Amino acid sequence: MILVLKAQATEEDINAIAQKIEDLGFKPHISRGEYKTIIGVIGKNGVSLPGSASSELANHPQVDMVIPIMEPYKLASREVAVDNTIIQLGDLKIGEGYFTVMAGPCAVESREQLLETAKGIKQHGASILRGGAFKPRTSPYDFSGLGVEGLQLLREASQVTGLPIVTELLRERDIDQIEKYADIIQIGARNIQNFSLLRLVGKSSKPILLKRGMSTTIKELLMSAEYILAGGNSQVILCERGIRTFETATRSTLDISAVPVLKEKTHLPVIVDPSHAAGKRSLIPSLARAALAAGADGILIEVHYQPKTALCDAIQQLDIQDFGKLMEDLRSLAAAMGKTIN
Ligand code: PEP
Ligand code: MN
């Protein structure tokens, strides 16, 4: 349930109510808005607050209203947050009002490939560098990434360009290495329901980029986000990356409606990956513009300095020049929408 506090509730009142909730064996989730504070009362293992305790909280002089949380995802739900979540990485803000472009190769392949690509995307205004060091591949014979060497190259590229890094954590055992090198930890589509991995990153202090699975409903995506939030990590970015449908003209079908649906249901930032959705270079700019127009908070896009030579996803990666053109389009569209590309 949610306690909506009276506007005049002081910091002392808020702390006292939060302490009371903890004493009852529940977790208080405090969300401070400009005018009012709300506190989510979250139970463990499906336990709900006994009636007597709930009326005790409801009768507190600084509690204005008690509202039950209807959704199974409690912390991810818009109901428990007054404001949208904004994730701060240094000066960079990800979330409402901003449009963040995360770009880079599918996989880190070599020093030259990564540095040239990173410099190119930086020059055209991307603000985060993506690149996989541990790659999930459908075929066991395909290039599966450079591992720790790839992470070190990402760090070097970050030092050269000043761009923060997002990279995928594929296995639980790599968490320490990924945390050491990444600024944002990506959980890929294939691990969306790897619940022990989700619990693990719920304990991380790094923001998590959670990609929707190709066969995951929006509710399931939010339940996966809930695992991370319930672990104590409130910095989750959701990513729509296309789902499996009967359509074969594209690699996946970009569910553009997921953007406004998620915006209604959750306070978390929502970004779109047009590259893995379309799977085809020529379609990427249209889908990236659609993401911005639909209200996404950013895109995750594959760019390679020489896409034809790429060791994975060669047909969907943009070259630097096409990426530059797309950035120009996005800038004019963002300006028309009153958004800032950061
Ligand atoms: C990726 O972004 O590197 C990736 C593998 O995408 P997905 O998990 O969405 O397939
Ligand atoms: Mn890829």
Coordinates of C-alpha atoms in Angstrom, one line a residue, residues 108 114 132-135 144-156 167-168 171 173-182:
V108 CA 34.3 -4.8 -29.1
L114 CA 36.6 0.6 -30.8
G132 CA 29.8 -6.0 -25.9
A133 CA 32.8 -7.7 -24.4
F134 CA 30.7 -10.9 -23.5
K135 CA 28.4 -11.6 -26.3
S144 CA 31.5 -14.3 -28.5
G145 CA 33.5 -11.2 -27.5
L146 CA 37.0 -10.4 -26.2
G147 CA 36.0 -10.8 -22.5
V148 CA 38.1 -8.8 -20.0
E149 CA 40.3 -7.5 -22.8
G150 CA 37.2 -6.0 -24.3
L151 CA 36.3 -4.3 -21.0
Q152 CA 39.8 -2.8 -20.8
L153 CA 39.5 -1.4 -24.3
L154 CA 36.1 0.1 -23.4
R155 CA 37.7 1.8 -20.4
E156 CA 40.5 3.2 -22.7
T167 CA 28.2 -3.2 -21.6
E168 CA 26.4 -6.5 -21.0
R171 CA 27.0 -14.4 -16.4
R173 CA 30.6 -14.8 -12.2
D174 CA 31.7 -11.7 -14.3
I175 CA 29.9 -9.1 -12.0
D176 CA 33.1 -7.9 -10.4
Q177 CA 34.9 -7.3 -13.7
I178 CA 31.8 -5.6 -15.3
E179 CA 31.3 -3.4 -12.2
K180 CA 35.0 -2.4 -12.4
Y181 CA 34.8 -1.2 -16.0
A182 CA 31.1 -0.3 -16.8

